[in-house]
Amino acid sequence: MGIDQREYRQRREQLMAKIGNGTAIFRSAPTAVMHNDVEYVYRQDSDFFYLTGFNEPEAVAVLAPHHEEHRFVLFVQPKDLEKETWTGYRCGVEAAKTVYGADEAYSIDELDEKLPQYLIKADRIYYHLGRDRIFNNVILSHWQRLMAGYQKRGTGPIALEDTHPILHPMRLVKSEAELELMRKAAAISAQAHNRAREFARPGRYEYEVQAEIEHTFRQEGGIGPAYPSIVASGANGCILHYIENNCQMQDNELLLIDAGCSYGYYNGDITRTFPVGGKFTPEQKAIYEIVLEAQLKAIEEVKPGKPYNEFHDMAVCVIVKGLLDLGLLRGDLEEIIKEEKYKPFYMHRTGHWLGLDVHDVGVYKHNEETWQTLQPGQVLTVEPGIYISPHIKPTEGQPEVPKNWRGIGVRIEDDVLVTASGNEILTSAVPKLIEDIESV
Ligand code: GLY
Ligand code: MN
Ligand code: MN
């Protein structure tokens, strides 16, 4: 299972067909220090990985479709057996060609010397100005030097263009091989959630549940968590990014778990909320029913041709209606939606693209009025929630929230693939209906 070299090559060809006489440059992700001389586990930049499958730091990929011999060039860390003894295997310059399909490869130390030959005939440079300011300056100074000779030569890049608007629409629609990895990431994530639900009970700690989840990720061949796992009991469920996971779970509390596995660089992202002691209180059940209905109805809006905002709008509508019925909101449905008076209860959007990044790339809007249209091969999350913080403050004119509703946080999140006929829920192996999550 995985992406083969042919697919990486096709992606590069597809990109090169779009940049004409330009040269595109991609930089590997930097390493990150955890403390002193210990580094975090390396994670390649997703754009770089998408085009190369190459998983080492200190690398630069150049795509120069107009170059006669070297259309794909890799600059990599050279082999160095002594350094590799300490910091791990390096592929080296030769294998960059034989294994990764580069037409030419160099040591990263030769970048300044070798890069200009791939830029001098380009009409523009495609490069995303990223967070690495030093490397941004490397590219800008090459451009500046080339332009200094433009008058004499009459050739050279006269513009810098961002790579994202070209590359990210490609990443947004997943291939069969990518979907296979995403299905596996979803399946492991689902397995972990099911194990967590069986394990959780009053008296146990949130971190014990986290350990069960992350054990499954690794045990099943995943890289690990796709993002810091959220295991939030009781009112902790009202904190969207609660990751302390250090509280003891009590009877009569809900447990909100938002955790996903990264597998082969692709990510799962699932949230489930269930009663720690096996039975919902009436208030918890009422909130859960609204969120579940919002999620099910929102998923129905995920199909080809639908504008991206419609599943979110549907979720908001169901949530507001439900809160009005419970008396937690007051007034006219449309006005509450228009004036966003539901926001103290529901402050985030209903989903995001999912792929190599958990919050994956691709525009949501083409311009102020036009949303992206859903199309087969896109994967997104559908994750409505209601969060009644102990400290919730109603907006003007809205009622105070009675005490018995406070401290309830519910989110339900699935990963959904847009298919030709509608959608496929990749994470349906984790139950969410009340009769399936309450214990008898
Ligand atoms: N766990 C991150 C998210 O749901 O967006
Ligand atoms: Mn999530
Ligand atoms: Mn999500």
CSV table of C-alpha atoms and ligand atoms in Angstrom, one decimal:
chain,number,residue,atom,x,y,z
A,1,MET,CA,0.0,0.0,0.0
A,2,GLY,CA,1.3,3.4,-0.9
A,3,ILE,CA,2.0,5.8,-3.7
A,4,ASP,CA,4.4,4.5,-6.3
A,5,GLN,CA,7.0,6.4,-8.2
A,6,ARG,CA,4.9,6.5,-11.3
A,7,GLU,CA,2.2,8.5,-9.5
A,8,TYR,CA,4.8,11.0,-8.2
A,9,ARG,CA,6.1,11.4,-11.7
A,10,GLN,CA,2.6,12.0,-13.1
A,11,ARG,CA,2.0,14.7,-10.4
A,12,ARG,CA,5.2,16.4,-11.4
A,13,GLU,CA,4.2,16.2,-15.1
A,14,GLN,CA,0.8,17.6,-14.3
A,15,LEU,CA,2.4,20.5,-12.5
A,16,MET,CA,5.0,21.1,-15.2
A,17,ALA,CA,2.3,21.3,-17.8
A,18,LYS,CA,0.8,24.2,-15.9
A,19,ILE,CA,4.0,26.3,-15.4
A,20,GLY,CA,5.1,26.4,-19.1
A,21,ASN,CA,8.4,28.1,-19.2
A,22,GLY,CA,8.6,28.7,-15.5
A,23,THR,CA,10.7,26.9,-12.9
A,24,ALA,CA,9.1,25.7,-9.7
A,25,ILE,CA,11.1,25.4,-6.5
A,26,PHE,CA,10.0,23.4,-3.4
A,27,ARG,CA,11.8,23.3,-0.1
A,28,SER,CA,11.7,20.5,2.4
A,29,ALA,CA,10.3,21.1,5.9
A,30,PRO,CA,12.8,22.3,8.5
A,31,THR,CA,13.7,20.1,11.5
A,32,ALA,CA,12.4,21.4,14.8
A,33,VAL,CA,14.1,21.4,18.2
A,34,MET,CA,12.2,19.8,21.0
A,35,HIS,CA,14.8,20.8,23.6
A,36,ASN,CA,18.6,21.3,23.6
A,37,ASP,CA,19.9,19.0,20.9
A,38,VAL,CA,16.9,16.7,20.7
A,39,GLU,CA,14.6,17.1,17.7
A,40,TYR,CA,11.0,16.3,17.0
A,41,VAL,CA,10.3,13.3,14.7
A,42,TYR,CA,10.8,14.7,11.2
A,43,ARG,CA,7.7,15.4,9.1
A,44,GLN,CA,8.2,16.3,5.5
A,45,ASP,CA,6.4,19.3,4.1
A,46,SER,CA,3.2,18.1,2.4
A,47,ASP,CA,3.7,19.9,-0.9
A,48,PHE,CA,7.3,18.5,-1.1
A,49,PHE,CA,6.1,15.0,-0.2
A,50,TYR,CA,3.2,15.1,-2.7
A,51,LEU,CA,5.6,15.8,-5.6
A,52,THR,CA,8.5,13.6,-4.6
A,53,GLY,CA,7.7,11.0,-1.9
A,54,PHE,CA,11.1,12.1,-0.4
A,55,ASN,CA,11.2,12.2,3.3
A,56,GLU,CA,14.4,13.9,4.4
A,57,PRO,CA,15.2,17.4,5.6
A,58,GLU,CA,17.7,19.8,3.9
A,59,ALA,CA,16.3,19.1,0.4
A,60,VAL,CA,15.2,21.2,-2.5
A,61,ALA,CA,13.2,20.0,-5.5
A,62,VAL,CA,13.3,22.0,-8.8
A,63,LEU,CA,10.9,21.5,-11.7
A,64,ALA,CA,12.2,23.0,-14.9
A,65,PRO,CA,10.0,21.8,-17.8
A,66,HIS,CA,11.9,23.9,-20.3
A,67,HIS,CA,15.3,22.5,-19.4
A,68,GLU,CA,16.6,20.2,-22.1
A,69,GLU,CA,17.9,17.4,-19.9
A,70,HIS,CA,17.0,18.1,-16.3
A,71,ARG,CA,13.3,18.7,-15.8
A,72,PHE,CA,13.3,17.3,-12.3
A,73,VAL,CA,16.3,18.1,-10.0
A,74,LEU,CA,16.8,17.2,-6.4
A,75,PHE,CA,19.3,18.7,-4.0
A,76,VAL,CA,19.7,16.4,-1.0
A,77,GLN,CA,22.0,15.8,1.9
A,78,PRO,CA,25.0,13.8,0.7
A,79,LYS,CA,25.8,10.4,2.1
A,80,ASP,CA,28.0,10.7,5.2
A,81,LEU,CA,28.4,7.5,7.0
A,82,GLU,CA,29.7,9.1,10.2
A,83,LYS,CA,26.8,11.6,10.4
A,84,GLU,CA,24.3,8.8,9.5
A,85,THR,CA,25.5,6.8,12.4
A,86,TRP,CA,24.2,9.6,14.6
A,87,THR,CA,21.2,11.0,12.8
A,88,GLY,CA,20.0,8.2,10.6
A,89,TYR,CA,20.0,7.0,7.1
A,90,ARG,CA,20.4,9.4,4.2
A,91,CYS,CA,19.4,8.5,0.7
A,92,GLY,CA,22.2,10.5,-0.9
A,93,VAL,CA,22.7,12.0,-4.3
A,94,GLU,CA,22.9,8.9,-6.4
A,95,ALA,CA,19.7,7.4,-5.0
A,96,ALA,CA,17.9,10.7,-5.5
A,97,LYS,CA,18.2,9.8,-9.2
A,98,THR,CA,17.8,6.0,-9.2
A,99,VAL,CA,15.1,5.7,-6.5
A,100,TYR,CA,13.3,9.1,-6.6
A,101,GLY,CA,13.5,9.6,-10.4
A,102,ALA,CA,15.4,12.9,-10.5
A,103,ASP,CA,17.0,13.6,-13.9
A,104,GLU,CA,19.9,15.2,-12.0
A,105,ALA,CA,20.8,15.4,-8.3
A,106,TYR,CA,23.3,17.4,-6.3
A,107,SER,CA,24.4,17.8,-2.7
A,108,ILE,CA,22.4,20.6,-1.0
A,109,ASP,CA,25.7,22.3,-0.5
A,110,GLU,CA,25.8,23.0,-4.2
A,111,LEU,CA,22.5,24.8,-4.3
A,112,ASP,CA,23.8,28.3,-4.9
A,113,GLU,CA,26.2,27.2,-7.6
A,114,LYS,CA,23.8,24.9,-9.5
A,115,LEU,CA,20.4,26.6,-9.1
A,116,PRO,CA,20.9,29.5,-11.6
A,117,GLN,CA,21.2,27.2,-14.6
A,118,TYR,CA,17.6,26.1,-14.0
A,119,LEU,CA,16.4,29.7,-13.6
A,120,ILE,CA,18.2,31.6,-16.3
A,121,LYS,CA,15.9,30.6,-19.1
A,122,ALA,CA,12.7,30.6,-17.1
A,123,ASP,CA,10.2,33.3,-17.6
A,124,ARG,CA,9.1,33.1,-14.0
A,125,ILE,CA,9.9,31.5,-10.7
A,126,TYR,CA,7.2,29.5,-9.0
A,127,TYR,CA,7.8,29.5,-5.2
A,128,HIS,CA,5.8,29.9,-2.1
A,129,LEU,CA,7.2,32.4,0.3
A,130,GLY,CA,7.0,30.3,3.4
A,131,ARG,CA,8.0,30.6,7.1
A,132,ASP,CA,11.6,29.9,6.4
A,133,ARG,CA,12.8,33.5,5.9
A,134,ILE,CA,16.4,32.5,5.4
A,135,PHE,CA,15.4,30.3,2.5
A,136,ASN,CA,13.0,32.9,1.1
A,137,ASN,CA,16.0,35.2,1.0
A,138,VAL,CA,18.1,32.6,-0.9
A,139,ILE,CA,15.5,32.5,-3.6
A,140,LEU,CA,14.9,36.2,-3.7
A,141,SER,CA,18.7,36.9,-4.0
A,142,HIS,CA,19.0,34.4,-6.9
A,143,TRP,CA,16.1,36.2,-8.6
A,144,GLN,CA,17.7,39.6,-7.9
A,145,ARG,CA,21.1,38.5,-9.4
A,146,LEU,CA,19.4,37.0,-12.5
A,147,MET,CA,17.5,40.2,-13.0
A,148,ALA,CA,20.7,42.2,-12.8
A,149,GLY,CA,21.8,40.5,-16.0
A,150,TYR,CA,18.4,40.7,-17.7
A,151,GLN,CA,19.3,43.8,-19.8
A,152,LYS,CA,22.3,42.1,-21.4
A,153,ARG,CA,20.7,38.7,-21.9
A,154,GLY,CA,17.0,39.5,-22.4
A,155,THR,CA,16.1,36.2,-20.6
A,156,GLY,CA,15.3,35.4,-17.1
A,157,PRO,CA,12.4,35.2,-14.6
A,158,ILE,CA,10.5,38.5,-14.6
A,159,ALA,CA,8.0,37.4,-12.0
A,160,LEU,CA,7.6,35.4,-8.9
A,161,GLU,CA,4.4,33.4,-8.6
A,162,ASP,CA,3.0,31.4,-5.7
A,163,THR,CA,2.9,27.6,-6.2
A,164,HIS,CA,-0.2,27.1,-4.1
A,165,PRO,CA,-2.9,28.1,-6.6
A,166,ILE,CA,-1.4,25.6,-9.0
A,167,LEU,CA,-0.5,22.7,-6.7
A,168,HIS,CA,-3.3,22.8,-4.2
A,169,PRO,CA,-6.2,22.1,-6.5
A,170,MET,CA,-4.3,19.0,-7.5
A,171,ARG,CA,-3.9,17.9,-3.8
A,172,LEU,CA,-7.6,18.6,-3.2
A,173,VAL,CA,-8.8,15.8,-5.4
A,174,LYS,CA,-7.5,12.5,-4.2
A,175,SER,CA,-6.3,9.6,-6.4
A,176,GLU,CA,-7.3,6.0,-5.8
A,177,ALA,CA,-3.9,5.3,-4.2
A,178,GLU,CA,-4.3,8.3,-1.9
A,179,LEU,CA,-7.9,7.1,-1.0
A,180,GLU,CA,-6.5,3.7,-0.1
A,181,LEU,CA,-4.2,5.3,2.4
A,182,MET,CA,-7.0,7.6,3.7
A,183,ARG,CA,-9.3,4.6,4.2
A,184,LYS,CA,-6.6,2.9,6.2
A,185,ALA,CA,-6.0,6.0,8.3
A,186,ALA,CA,-9.7,6.2,8.9
A,187,ALA,CA,-10.0,2.5,9.8
A,188,ILE,CA,-7.2,2.7,12.4
A,189,SER,CA,-8.7,5.9,13.8
A,190,ALA,CA,-12.1,4.1,14.1
A,191,GLN,CA,-10.6,1.1,15.7
A,192,ALA,CA,-8.9,3.3,18.3
A,193,HIS,CA,-12.2,5.2,19.1
A,194,ASN,CA,-14.0,1.9,19.6
A,195,ARG,CA,-11.3,0.6,21.9
A,196,ALA,CA,-11.5,3.9,23.8
A,197,ARG,CA,-15.2,3.7,24.3
A,198,GLU,CA,-14.9,0.2,25.7
A,199,PHE,CA,-12.2,1.3,28.0
A,200,ALA,CA,-13.6,4.5,29.4
A,201,ARG,CA,-15.5,4.4,32.7
A,202,PRO,CA,-15.9,6.5,35.8
A,203,GLY,CA,-12.7,6.7,37.9
A,204,ARG,CA,-10.3,6.2,35.0
A,205,TYR,CA,-8.2,9.2,33.7
A,206,GLU,CA,-8.4,10.9,30.4
A,207,TYR,CA,-4.7,10.1,29.8
A,208,GLU,CA,-5.4,6.4,30.2
A,209,VAL,CA,-8.0,6.6,27.4
A,210,GLN,CA,-5.4,8.6,25.3
A,211,ALA,CA,-2.9,5.8,25.8
A,212,GLU,CA,-5.4,3.2,24.6
A,213,ILE,CA,-6.0,5.3,21.5
A,214,GLU,CA,-2.4,6.0,20.6
A,215,HIS,CA,-1.4,2.4,21.4
A,216,THR,CA,-3.8,1.3,18.6
A,217,PHE,CA,-2.4,3.9,16.2
A,218,ARG,CA,1.1,2.5,16.4
A,219,GLN,CA,0.0,-1.1,16.9
A,220,GLU,CA,-1.8,-1.0,13.5
A,221,GLY,CA,1.2,0.5,11.7
A,222,GLY,CA,0.2,4.2,11.8
A,223,ILE,CA,2.8,6.9,12.2
A,224,GLY,CA,1.0,8.1,15.3
A,225,PRO,CA,-1.5,10.8,16.2
A,226,ALA,CA,-2.4,13.1,13.2
A,227,TYR,CA,-2.7,15.9,15.8
A,228,PRO,CA,-2.6,16.1,19.6
A,229,SER,CA,-5.4,13.8,20.8
A,230,ILE,CA,-8.2,15.5,22.7
A,231,VAL,CA,-9.7,13.4,25.5
A,232,ALA,CA,-12.0,15.8,27.3
A,233,SER,CA,-14.4,14.7,30.0
A,234,GLY,CA,-17.2,16.9,31.4
A,235,ALA,CA,-16.8,20.7,30.9
A,236,ASN,CA,-13.3,20.1,29.3
A,237,GLY,CA,-15.3,19.1,26.2
A,238,CYS,CA,-16.2,22.8,25.9
A,239,ILE,CA,-12.6,23.7,25.3
A,240,LEU,CA,-12.0,23.1,21.6
A,241,HIS,CA,-8.3,22.3,21.8
A,242,TYR,CA,-8.2,20.7,25.2
A,243,ILE,CA,-5.1,18.5,25.2
A,244,GLU,CA,-4.0,18.3,28.9
A,245,ASN,CA,-6.0,15.1,29.2
A,246,ASN,CA,-5.2,14.8,32.9
A,247,CYS,CA,-8.6,14.7,34.6
A,248,GLN,CA,-10.3,11.8,36.3
A,249,MET,CA,-13.6,10.9,34.5
A,250,GLN,CA,-16.8,11.0,36.6
A,251,ASP,CA,-20.1,9.3,36.3
A,252,ASN,CA,-22.7,11.5,34.7
A,253,GLU,CA,-20.1,13.2,32.5
A,254,LEU,CA,-19.7,13.1,28.8
A,255,LEU,CA,-16.4,12.2,27.2
A,256,LEU,CA,-15.5,14.0,24.0
A,257,ILE,CA,-12.7,12.3,22.1
A,258,ASP,CA,-11.2,14.0,19.0
A,259,ALA,CA,-8.4,11.8,17.8
A,260,GLY,CA,-7.1,10.6,14.4
A,261,CYS,CA,-4.3,8.5,13.1
A,262,SER,CA,-1.7,9.4,10.6
A,263,TYR,CA,-1.0,6.6,8.2
A,264,GLY,CA,1.4,6.8,5.2
A,265,TYR,CA,1.3,10.6,5.6
A,266,TYR,CA,-2.5,10.7,5.3
A,267,ASN,CA,-4.8,11.6,8.3
A,268,GLY,CA,-7.9,10.5,10.0
A,269,ASP,CA,-9.9,12.9,12.1
A,270,ILE,CA,-12.8,11.6,14.2
A,271,THR,CA,-14.7,13.0,17.1
A,272,ARG,CA,-17.2,11.0,19.2
A,273,THR,CA,-18.9,12.0,22.4
A,274,PHE,CA,-20.5,9.5,24.8
A,275,PRO,CA,-21.5,9.1,28.5
A,276,VAL,CA,-18.6,8.0,30.7
A,277,GLY,CA,-21.0,5.9,32.8
A,278,GLY,CA,-23.0,4.5,29.9
A,279,LYS,CA,-26.2,6.7,30.2
A,280,PHE,CA,-26.9,10.2,29.1
A,281,THR,CA,-28.6,12.6,31.5
A,282,PRO,CA,-31.7,14.2,30.0
A,283,GLU,CA,-29.9,17.5,29.2
A,284,GLN,CA,-26.9,15.7,27.7
A,285,LYS,CA,-29.2,13.6,25.6
A,286,ALA,CA,-31.2,16.6,24.3
A,287,ILE,CA,-27.9,18.3,23.2
A,288,TYR,CA,-26.5,15.1,21.7
A,289,GLU,CA,-29.7,14.6,19.7
A,290,ILE,CA,-29.4,18.1,18.1
A,291,VAL,CA,-25.7,17.6,17.2
A,292,LEU,CA,-26.4,14.2,15.8
A,293,GLU,CA,-29.3,15.5,13.6
A,294,ALA,CA,-27.1,18.4,12.5
A,295,GLN,CA,-24.3,16.0,11.5
A,296,LEU,CA,-26.6,13.6,9.7
A,297,LYS,CA,-28.4,16.3,7.8
A,298,ALA,CA,-25.1,18.1,7.0
A,299,ILE,CA,-23.6,14.9,5.6
A,300,GLU,CA,-26.6,14.7,3.2
A,301,GLU,CA,-25.4,18.0,1.8
A,302,VAL,CA,-22.1,16.5,0.8
A,303,LYS,CA,-22.4,15.5,-2.8
A,304,PRO,CA,-21.0,16.6,-6.2
A,305,GLY,CA,-22.1,20.0,-7.4
A,306,LYS,CA,-23.0,21.4,-4.0
A,307,PRO,CA,-21.3,24.6,-3.0
A,308,TYR,CA,-18.9,24.1,0.0
A,309,ASN,CA,-20.9,26.2,2.4
A,310,GLU,CA,-24.2,24.3,2.3
A,311,PHE,CA,-23.4,21.5,4.7
A,312,HIS,CA,-22.2,24.1,7.2
A,313,ASP,CA,-25.4,26.2,6.7
A,314,MET,CA,-27.5,23.1,7.2
A,315,ALA,CA,-25.7,22.2,10.5
A,316,VAL,CA,-26.2,25.8,11.8
A,317,CYS,CA,-29.9,25.7,10.9
A,318,VAL,CA,-30.5,22.4,12.8
A,319,ILE,CA,-28.5,23.5,15.8
A,320,VAL,CA,-30.3,26.9,16.1
A,321,LYS,CA,-33.7,25.2,15.7
A,322,GLY,CA,-32.8,22.7,18.4
A,323,LEU,CA,-31.5,25.4,20.8
A,324,LEU,CA,-34.7,27.4,20.2
A,325,ASP,CA,-36.8,24.4,21.0
A,326,LEU,CA,-34.9,23.9,24.3
A,327,GLY,CA,-35.3,27.6,25.2
A,328,LEU,CA,-31.6,28.1,25.2
A,329,LEU,CA,-31.9,30.6,22.4
A,330,ARG,CA,-34.9,33.0,21.9
A,331,GLY,CA,-36.3,34.8,18.8
A,332,ASP,CA,-36.5,34.3,15.1
A,333,LEU,CA,-34.5,31.5,13.5
A,334,GLU,CA,-33.3,33.5,10.5
A,335,GLU,CA,-32.3,36.5,12.5
A,336,ILE,CA,-30.3,34.4,15.0
A,337,ILE,CA,-28.5,32.8,12.1
A,338,LYS,CA,-27.9,36.2,10.3
A,339,GLU,CA,-26.7,37.9,13.5
A,340,GLU,CA,-24.7,34.8,14.5
A,341,LYS,CA,-26.3,34.8,18.0
A,342,TYR,CA,-25.7,31.0,18.1
A,343,LYS,CA,-22.0,31.6,18.3
A,344,PRO,CA,-21.6,31.3,22.1
A,345,PHE,CA,-22.8,27.7,21.6
A,346,TYR,CA,-21.2,26.9,18.2
A,347,MET,CA,-18.2,29.0,17.3
A,348,HIS,CA,-16.4,26.9,14.6
A,349,ARG,CA,-17.2,25.9,11.1
A,350,THR,CA,-18.6,22.5,10.3
A,351,GLY,CA,-15.6,21.0,8.5
A,352,HIS,CA,-12.4,21.3,6.6
A,353,TRP,CA,-10.6,19.5,3.8
A,354,LEU,CA,-8.7,16.4,4.9
A,355,GLY,CA,-5.6,14.8,3.3
A,356,LEU,CA,-1.9,15.1,3.7
A,357,ASP,CA,-2.6,17.9,6.1
A,358,VAL,CA,-5.3,17.5,8.7
A,359,HIS,CA,-6.6,20.9,7.8
A,360,ASP,CA,-5.8,20.2,4.2
A,361,VAL,CA,-5.1,22.6,1.4
A,362,GLY,CA,-7.4,23.9,-1.3
A,363,VAL,CA,-9.5,27.1,-1.3
A,364,TYR,CA,-13.0,27.1,0.2
A,365,LYS,CA,-14.0,30.2,-1.8
A,366,HIS,CA,-13.1,31.2,-5.3
A,367,ASN,CA,-14.1,34.8,-4.5
A,368,GLU,CA,-16.4,36.8,-2.2
A,369,GLU,CA,-19.6,35.3,-3.6
A,370,THR,CA,-18.6,31.9,-5.0
A,371,TRP,CA,-17.9,28.9,-2.9
A,372,GLN,CA,-15.8,26.0,-4.0
A,373,THR,CA,-18.1,23.3,-5.6
A,374,LEU,CA,-17.8,19.8,-4.2
A,375,GLN,CA,-16.5,17.2,-6.6
A,376,PRO,CA,-15.7,13.5,-6.5
A,377,GLY,CA,-12.4,12.7,-4.8
A,378,GLN,CA,-12.5,15.5,-2.3
A,379,VAL,CA,-12.4,14.4,1.4
A,380,LEU,CA,-13.7,16.6,4.1
A,381,THR,CA,-14.8,16.4,7.7
A,382,VAL,CA,-18.3,17.1,9.0
A,383,GLU,CA,-18.1,18.0,12.6
A,384,PRO,CA,-20.8,20.1,14.2
A,385,GLY,CA,-20.9,20.6,17.9
A,386,ILE,CA,-22.6,22.4,20.8
A,387,TYR,CA,-20.5,23.7,23.6
A,388,ILE,CA,-22.2,25.1,26.8
A,389,SER,CA,-19.2,26.3,28.7
A,390,PRO,CA,-19.7,26.9,32.5
A,391,HIS,CA,-18.8,30.5,31.7
A,392,ILE,CA,-21.0,30.9,28.6
A,393,LYS,CA,-22.2,34.4,28.0
A,394,PRO,CA,-25.3,34.9,25.9
A,395,THR,CA,-25.3,37.6,23.2
A,396,GLU,CA,-27.5,40.7,23.7
A,397,GLY,CA,-31.2,39.9,24.2
A,398,GLN,CA,-30.6,36.2,24.7
A,399,PRO,CA,-31.5,34.3,27.9
A,400,GLU,CA,-29.0,33.3,30.6
A,401,VAL,CA,-28.2,29.6,30.3
A,402,PRO,CA,-29.6,27.7,33.4
A,403,LYS,CA,-27.0,25.8,35.4
A,404,ASN,CA,-28.2,22.4,34.6
A,405,TRP,CA,-27.1,22.9,30.9
A,406,ARG,CA,-23.7,24.2,31.7
A,407,GLY,CA,-20.6,22.1,31.2
A,408,ILE,CA,-22.0,20.0,28.4
A,409,GLY,CA,-19.8,19.8,25.2
A,410,VAL,CA,-20.7,17.6,22.3
A,411,ARG,CA,-19.1,17.2,18.9
A,412,ILE,CA,-19.5,14.5,16.3
A,413,GLU,CA,-17.0,14.3,13.5
A,414,ASP,CA,-16.7,12.0,10.5
A,415,ASP,CA,-14.4,11.9,7.4
A,416,VAL,CA,-16.5,12.0,4.3
A,417,LEU,CA,-15.4,11.3,0.7
A,418,VAL,CA,-17.4,13.0,-2.1
A,419,THR,CA,-18.3,10.3,-4.7
A,420,ALA,CA,-19.9,10.5,-8.1
A,421,SER,CA,-23.3,9.6,-6.6
A,422,GLY,CA,-23.1,11.4,-3.3
A,423,ASN,CA,-20.7,10.5,-0.5
A,424,GLU,CA,-19.0,7.8,1.4
A,425,ILE,CA,-18.4,8.1,5.2
A,426,LEU,CA,-14.9,6.7,5.7
A,427,THR,CA,-15.3,6.6,9.5
A,428,SER,CA,-18.7,4.9,9.8
A,429,ALA,CA,-17.2,2.0,11.8
A,430,VAL,CA,-17.5,4.1,15.0
A,431,PRO,CA,-21.1,4.1,16.2
A,432,LYS,CA,-22.8,7.4,17.0
A,433,LEU,CA,-26.5,6.6,17.4
A,434,ILE,CA,-27.7,6.9,21.0
A,435,GLU,CA,-28.9,3.3,21.1
A,436,ASP,CA,-25.4,2.1,20.0
A,437,ILE,CA,-23.4,4.1,22.5
A,438,GLU,CA,-25.5,3.9,25.6
A,439,SER,CA,-24.8,0.7,27.6
A,440,VAL,CA,-27.8,-1.3,28.9
B,1,GLY,N1,-8.9,17.8,15.4
B,1,GLY,C1,-8.8,18.9,14.6
B,1,GLY,C2,-10.1,19.2,13.9
B,1,GLY,O1,-11.1,18.5,14.2
B,1,GLY,O2,-10.2,20.0,13.1
B,2,MN,MN,-11.1,16.5,14.9
B,3,MN,MN,-11.5,18.1,12.1
